[in-house]
Every structure is written in C-alpha cells, then in structure tokens.
Short mmCIF file of C-alpha atoms (C1' of nucleotides) in Angstrom, two decimals:
data_model
loop_
_atom_site.label_atom_id
_atom_site.label_comp_id
_atom_site.label_asym_id
_atom_site.label_seq_id
_atom_site.Cartn_x
_atom_site.Cartn_y
_atom_site.Cartn_z
CA UNK A 1 0.14 -0.27 -0.23
CA UNK A 2 0.92 3.40 0.21
CA UNK A 3 4.75 3.10 1.72
CA UNK A 4 4.53 6.36 3.76
CA UNK A 5 8.67 6.09 3.30
CA UNK A 6 11.01 9.35 4.22
CA UNK A 7 8.92 11.76 6.51
CA UNK A 8 12.75 13.47 7.05
CA UNK A 9 15.35 13.79 7.08
CA UNK A 10 15.01 17.34 5.92
CA UNK A 11 17.02 19.58 4.18
CA UNK A 12 15.58 23.15 4.61
CA UNK A 13 11.29 23.77 5.40
CA UNK A 14 10.21 23.67 2.20
CA UNK A 15 11.29 20.09 1.72
CA UNK A 16 9.69 18.85 4.99
CA UNK A 17 6.37 20.47 3.90
CA UNK A 18 6.44 19.62 0.31
CA UNK A 19 6.79 16.05 1.78
CA UNK A 20 3.40 15.88 3.39
CA UNK A 21 1.92 18.06 0.72
CA UNK A 22 3.09 16.32 -2.35
CA UNK A 23 0.54 13.50 -3.53
CA UNK A 24 -1.77 14.49 -6.63
CA UNK A 25 -4.60 15.41 -4.64
CA UNK A 26 -3.46 16.26 -0.81
CA UNK A 27 -3.76 20.37 -2.02
CA UNK A 28 -7.57 20.04 -2.79
CA UNK A 29 -8.80 18.16 0.20
CA UNK A 30 -6.79 20.24 2.22
CA UNK A 31 -8.91 22.84 0.39
CA UNK A 32 -12.05 20.65 0.28
CA UNK A 33 -11.89 20.36 3.72
CA UNK A 34 -11.09 23.82 4.87
CA UNK A 35 -13.53 25.11 2.88
CA UNK A 36 -16.67 22.59 4.30
CA UNK A 37 -15.34 22.30 7.84
CA UNK A 38 -16.52 18.85 7.67
CA UNK A 39 -16.55 16.29 5.44
CA UNK A 40 -18.11 13.20 4.28
CA UNK A 41 -16.25 10.55 2.46
CA UNK A 42 -18.80 10.24 -0.78
CA UNK A 43 -18.79 13.85 -0.41
CA UNK A 44 -14.84 14.34 -0.48
CA UNK A 45 -14.72 12.13 -3.69
CA UNK A 46 -17.84 14.31 -4.97
CA UNK A 47 -15.87 16.99 -4.75
CA UNK A 48 -12.52 16.00 -6.62
CA UNK A 49 -13.60 14.86 -10.16
CA UNK A 50 -11.00 12.64 -11.20
CA UNK A 51 -9.58 10.85 -8.12
CA UNK A 52 -10.11 7.40 -7.17
CA UNK A 53 -11.02 5.79 -4.29
CA UNK A 54 -8.13 4.28 -4.15
CA UNK A 55 -6.02 7.67 -4.19
CA UNK A 56 -8.49 9.29 -2.03
CA UNK A 57 -8.16 6.75 0.62
CA UNK A 58 -4.80 6.25 0.56
CA UNK A 59 -3.84 10.20 0.66
CA UNK A 60 -6.64 11.07 4.03
CA UNK A 61 -4.39 8.30 5.62
CA UNK A 62 -1.18 9.68 4.89
CA UNK A 63 -2.86 13.16 6.01
CA UNK A 64 -3.71 11.53 9.06
CA UNK A 65 -1.15 9.67 9.62
CA UNK A 66 0.70 13.33 9.24
CA UNK A 67 -1.21 15.20 11.64
CA UNK A 68 -3.56 16.84 9.15
CA UNK A 69 -6.78 15.32 8.74
CA UNK A 70 -9.12 13.54 11.79
CA UNK A 71 -11.58 11.00 10.86
CA UNK A 72 -14.46 10.11 13.18
CA UNK A 73 -15.92 7.01 12.50
CA UNK A 74 -19.16 6.26 13.43
CA UNK A 75 -20.09 3.02 13.62
CA UNK A 76 -23.55 2.83 12.08
CA UNK A 77 -25.30 0.42 8.99
CA UNK A 78 -24.42 1.88 6.53
CA UNK A 79 -21.25 3.39 7.82
CA UNK A 80 -20.04 6.48 8.44
CA UNK A 81 -16.94 8.54 7.39
CA UNK A 82 -16.39 12.12 8.68
CA UNK A 83 -13.10 13.79 7.45
CA UNK A 84 -12.15 17.51 9.15
CA UNK A 85 -8.78 19.60 9.16
CA UNK A 86 -6.85 19.34 12.66
CA UNK A 87 -5.01 23.01 14.04
CA UNK A 88 -2.40 21.44 12.35
CA UNK A 89 -3.51 21.04 8.81
CA UNK A 90 -5.39 24.65 9.20
CA UNK A 91 -2.14 26.46 9.98
CA UNK A 92 -0.76 24.36 6.44
CA UNK A 93 -3.15 25.20 5.02
CA UNK A 94 -2.90 29.07 5.95
CA UNK A 95 0.97 29.12 5.07
CA UNK A 96 -0.43 27.51 1.33
CA UNK A 97 -2.22 30.96 0.78
CA UNK A 98 0.45 32.85 -0.66
CA UNK A 99 1.72 30.15 -2.96
CA UNK A 100 -2.22 29.57 -4.57
CA UNK A 101 -2.04 34.02 -5.11
CA UNK A 102 1.02 33.45 -6.47
CA UNK A 103 -0.46 30.40 -8.84
CA UNK A 104 -3.52 32.10 -9.25
CA UNK A 105 -1.45 34.95 -10.85
CA UNK A 106 0.88 32.82 -12.93
CA UNK A 107 -2.39 31.29 -14.69
CA UNK A 108 -3.77 34.53 -15.43
CA UNK A 109 -0.50 35.14 -16.66
CA UNK A 110 -0.84 31.77 -19.35
CA UNK A 111 -4.25 32.45 -20.35
CA UNK A 112 -2.84 36.15 -20.97
CA UNK A 113 -0.19 34.23 -23.30
CA UNK A 114 -2.10 32.32 -25.30
CA UNK A 115 -4.70 34.56 -26.34
CA UNK A 116 -1.85 37.17 -27.64
CA UNK A 117 -0.02 33.54 -29.77
CA UNK A 118 -4.40 32.81 -30.77
CA UNK A 119 -4.33 36.38 -32.00
CA UNK A 120 -0.76 36.33 -33.74
CA UNK A 121 -2.17 33.67 -35.87
CA UNK B 1 14.14 13.54 -22.37
CA UNK B 2 12.14 16.16 -19.45
CA UNK B 3 8.83 15.78 -21.48
CA UNK B 4 6.73 18.72 -19.73
CA UNK B 5 3.92 17.92 -19.87
CA UNK B 6 0.71 19.43 -18.20
CA UNK B 7 1.09 23.60 -18.09
CA UNK B 8 -2.73 23.54 -17.11
CA UNK B 9 -5.49 23.22 -17.04
CA UNK B 10 -5.76 24.10 -13.51
CA UNK B 11 -8.07 23.48 -11.35
CA UNK B 12 -7.10 26.52 -8.35
CA UNK B 13 -4.14 28.66 -8.20
CA UNK B 14 -2.00 25.63 -5.75
CA UNK B 15 -2.55 23.46 -8.66
CA UNK B 16 -0.56 25.91 -11.12
CA UNK B 17 2.49 26.30 -8.43
CA UNK B 18 2.91 23.10 -7.73
CA UNK B 19 3.27 21.41 -11.17
CA UNK B 20 6.21 25.15 -11.50
CA UNK B 21 7.88 24.12 -8.31
CA UNK B 22 7.23 19.73 -8.18
CA UNK B 23 10.51 18.25 -9.13
CA UNK B 24 12.97 16.62 -6.59
CA UNK B 25 15.79 19.37 -6.46
CA UNK B 26 13.13 22.44 -7.97
CA UNK B 27 12.47 24.47 -4.41
CA UNK B 28 16.22 23.98 -3.38
CA UNK B 29 17.18 25.32 -6.74
CA UNK B 30 14.90 27.90 -5.63
CA UNK B 31 16.48 28.95 -3.16
CA UNK B 32 20.28 28.33 -3.66
CA UNK B 33 19.51 31.14 -6.47
CA UNK B 34 17.77 33.42 -4.45
CA UNK B 35 20.71 33.11 -1.17
CA UNK B 36 23.84 33.80 -3.68
CA UNK B 37 22.34 35.89 -6.73
CA UNK B 38 23.92 34.27 -9.45
CA UNK B 39 25.91 30.93 -9.93
CA UNK B 40 27.14 29.31 -12.05
CA UNK B 41 26.30 25.68 -13.05
CA UNK B 42 28.81 23.18 -10.94
CA UNK B 43 28.35 26.01 -8.00
CA UNK B 44 24.50 24.93 -8.18
CA UNK B 45 25.87 21.30 -8.68
CA UNK B 46 28.01 21.50 -5.54
CA UNK B 47 25.17 23.41 -3.58
CA UNK B 48 22.78 20.35 -4.21
CA UNK B 49 24.25 17.80 -3.21
CA UNK B 50 22.73 14.46 -3.92
CA UNK B 51 21.98 16.17 -7.69
CA UNK B 52 23.12 14.67 -11.12
CA UNK B 53 23.92 16.32 -13.92
CA UNK B 54 20.94 15.27 -15.68
CA UNK B 55 18.18 16.67 -13.22
CA UNK B 56 19.57 19.60 -12.74
CA UNK B 57 20.12 20.64 -16.35
CA UNK B 58 16.00 19.42 -16.50
CA UNK B 59 14.95 20.98 -13.78
CA UNK B 60 16.76 24.40 -14.76
CA UNK B 61 15.49 24.15 -18.57
CA UNK B 62 11.90 23.79 -17.21
CA UNK B 63 12.37 26.88 -14.82
CA UNK B 64 13.71 28.60 -17.29
CA UNK B 65 10.56 27.84 -19.30
CA UNK B 66 8.58 28.96 -16.84
CA UNK B 67 9.77 32.40 -16.37
CA UNK B 68 11.71 31.19 -13.05
CA UNK B 69 15.38 31.19 -14.18
CA UNK B 70 17.35 33.53 -16.00
CA UNK B 71 20.14 31.42 -17.93
CA UNK B 72 22.83 34.26 -18.97
CA UNK B 73 25.44 32.36 -21.44
CA UNK B 74 28.75 33.10 -22.05
CA UNK B 75 30.61 32.33 -25.27
CA UNK B 76 34.75 31.70 -23.74
CA UNK B 77 36.55 28.83 -23.41
CA UNK B 78 35.87 27.25 -21.06
CA UNK B 79 32.04 27.83 -21.50
CA UNK B 80 30.93 30.04 -18.71
CA UNK B 81 26.66 29.56 -17.76
CA UNK B 82 25.20 32.33 -14.74
CA UNK B 83 22.30 31.04 -13.63
CA UNK B 84 19.83 34.26 -11.51
CA UNK B 85 16.45 34.51 -10.98
CA UNK B 86 13.83 36.45 -13.04
CA UNK B 87 11.45 38.31 -10.73
CA UNK B 88 9.11 35.88 -11.18
CA UNK B 89 11.38 33.16 -9.79
CA UNK B 90 11.59 35.52 -6.48
CA UNK B 91 8.02 36.00 -6.40
CA UNK B 92 7.64 32.43 -6.11
CA UNK B 93 10.09 32.27 -3.61
CA UNK B 94 8.30 34.76 -1.34
CA UNK B 95 5.36 32.85 -2.17
CA UNK B 96 6.70 29.85 -0.60
CA UNK B 97 8.47 31.53 2.79
CA UNK B 98 5.43 30.76 4.73
CA UNK B 99 5.22 27.46 3.94
CA UNK B 100 9.16 26.75 4.10
CA UNK B 101 8.16 28.45 7.99
CA UNK B 102 5.59 25.93 8.41
CA UNK B 103 7.51 22.77 7.52
CA UNK B 104 10.62 24.26 10.39
CA UNK B 105 8.35 23.98 12.88
CA UNK B 106 6.42 20.93 11.50
CA UNK B 107 10.56 19.43 12.05
CA UNK B 108 10.99 20.91 15.01
CA UNK B 109 7.45 19.01 15.93
CA UNK B 110 9.31 15.73 14.97
CA UNK B 111 12.36 16.20 16.51
CA UNK B 112 10.20 16.33 20.06
CA UNK B 113 8.39 13.38 19.36
CA UNK B 114 11.18 11.71 17.89
CA UNK B 115 13.17 12.02 20.96
CA UNK B 116 10.22 11.56 23.24
CA UNK B 117 9.85 7.99 21.18
CA UNK B 118 13.56 7.85 21.99
CA UNK B 119 13.28 8.45 25.72
CA UNK B 120 10.67 6.52 26.47
CA UNK B 121 12.57 3.03 25.60
"C1'" DC C 1 -21.30 3.44 2.65
"C1'" DT C 2 -16.14 2.65 2.72
"C1'" DG C 3 -13.25 0.90 2.42
"C1'" DC C 4 -9.01 -2.98 1.44
"C1'" DA C 5 -6.11 -6.22 -2.00
"C1'" DT C 6 -4.66 -6.58 -6.60
"C1'" DC C 7 -2.11 -5.76 -10.99
"C1'" DC C 8 -0.47 -2.96 -14.04
"C1'" DT C 9 1.15 1.10 -16.35
"C1'" DG C 10 4.16 5.07 -17.18
"C1'" DA C 11 6.86 9.40 -15.87
"C1'" DG C 12 10.01 10.79 -12.57
"C1'" DG C 13 14.69 10.32 -11.49
"C1'" DG C 14 19.71 7.58 -11.37
"C1'" DA C 15 24.40 5.93 -13.01
"C1'" DT C 16 27.31 5.91 -16.53
"C1'" DA C 17 29.64 6.78 -20.72
"C1'" DC C 18 30.65 10.82 -24.28
"C1'" DT C 19 30.95 15.47 -26.73
"C1'" DG C 20 32.20 20.48 -27.70
"C1'" DC D 1 33.46 23.56 -17.73
"C1'" DA D 2 28.73 22.71 -19.47
"C1'" DG D 3 26.11 19.75 -20.90
"C1'" DT D 4 24.15 15.24 -24.29
"C1'" DA D 5 22.88 11.13 -24.69
"C1'" DT D 6 21.48 6.20 -23.19
"C1'" DC D 7 19.46 2.73 -20.34
"C1'" DC D 8 17.97 1.12 -16.40
"C1'" DC D 9 14.29 1.11 -11.76
"C1'" DT D 10 11.50 2.63 -8.25
"C1'" DC D 11 7.26 3.95 -7.07
"C1'" DA D 12 3.23 7.33 -7.52
"C1'" DG D 13 -0.81 6.35 -9.36
"C1'" DG D 14 -5.02 4.10 -12.23
"C1'" DA D 15 -8.53 0.29 -13.04
"C1'" DT D 16 -10.67 -3.32 -10.82
"C1'" DG D 17 -12.96 -6.00 -8.00
"C1'" DC D 18 -13.97 -7.77 -3.42
"C1'" DA D 19 -15.61 -7.14 1.94
"C1'" DG D 20 -17.89 -5.03 6.37
#
DNA sequence: CTGCATCCTGAGGGATACTG
DNA sequence: CAGTATCCCTCAGGATGCAG
C-alpha cells in the first residue's frame, strides 16, 4: 500500500512541507476540508472529480498520519466517516495561501499569453 | 528528455504553483539562486549535494521555460553559464516563504516526537 | 457506504559514458 | 566547464474486483 517512506531528514522547511503536501490530490483535499469544515468520504469523492477511491483513501490516511486530518468514525449501518482538518492542517492551509495566490497570478499570465498566441495566428 | 506535459488546465492556484515547483530539487534551486543571486552550473551542483547533472540541467531548463530562471551564456573557452532568478522566480520564492516556515515548525515537532519516543525505550 | 487487495502502467529520476 | 545521450529502475498513481 502507500509506503509512507521519507518523513525526513529534511534539508530545509520547504522540503519538509513538500513531503507532506505532495500527492496529486492533497492540496485539493486540504482546500475542500477547509472550505466545508466537515466532509464525508463520498462528499469528498464528489468534490474531487477524477480521484479514484484508492488514492483518496491513501491520501487521507497519510494526511491523518501526518496530523493534518482528523477522522471520525461512526459505527452505524451503513457506515459513516467524517473527515475534518486539525489545527495543524488549518495552519498548513494558511501557509499555502500565498502560494495559491501566486498560482492564480500565473494562471492569469498563461491565459494572457495563450490569447496573444492565438491572436497572432 | 524532460517531457514537460501538463501546464494546465489547473483547478486552482495551488495546483498551478505545484506544477511549477514539483521536481525533487526545484525548491532547493530556487533557494540557492535567491540566496546567492547568481550561480554557475558547477556551483549549483556543489550546492545541491546528491543531484545528478541530468536532473540539474533538466530542472533548470524547465524553470527557464516557466519564466522563473534566467540563463546567461558567455561564449568563452572554457564555457561559462550563469543562472539567476527572474522577478517571477523571486516572487515565487516569497510565496514559498510561509510554507518553509511551516515546514521548519514541523521539523521541530517531529524532532520533539522522536526524542520522546527514544526516551521512552 | 467506506473502504482494502491486486495488478499494471508510465513518468520521474538515478548511473554512466561521451562531447564541444 | 557545461552540458547530451542512454539505459534502467522505482514507485506514485490508475483500474478493477471484493468485503464488512
């Protein structure tokens, strides 16, 4: 399964943060949970179009191990599991905010460039 | 060679930023160039212990394509090439700063945890 | 509904040798 | 010095099927 190797030693802070955030859907999961507060498994799945069950579970488990996500299991039938961010997870999201801002600027740049290219031909 | 696919469409800013930053050494290259201002190829290589020539060149080329790095070639013998950050690259570095801070905090946390574990046995 | 087990692929990355 | 060119391998991630 998800092997969860690495986890240090890290050469710098970025390195440590990237180790926790890298994974195709993790940033999105972070955003989704931060935005909605609490989400069930199926809700997350719907909120992340294209994610497979396997990757969603795997990412959630790793994020739980990393102390970013809290997993609350209700022993019912049918089963219900709710995911939410821990304080640590929320702080990561805040630290990620400027990067998101930068990325949005970059998307704008690319869009503008693309428009110029298309106009040129 | 480095195929450089992706580059959008992006679902959010983080997504776009991660696309540019992911790559085992990119954050470190960013930091190295920001810290030293201008670096030659061999200097970067020495500053990133463990990087292979292939990956260093590949990452630098991609970062150049992404408008983060400026590459100045001096046609001399022996050849000299100097790398530096563009304004866009410096702005990315700034956007990365809070994440680095968060990562350093996490390293501290892990260290403390490890100490507790080692003390317990 | 919320997962776990399995198999498989492809891209990212390492090692090594060669060149202008 | 500053790269190219090749080969190889690992492993994140996708597809599918089964289970409590």
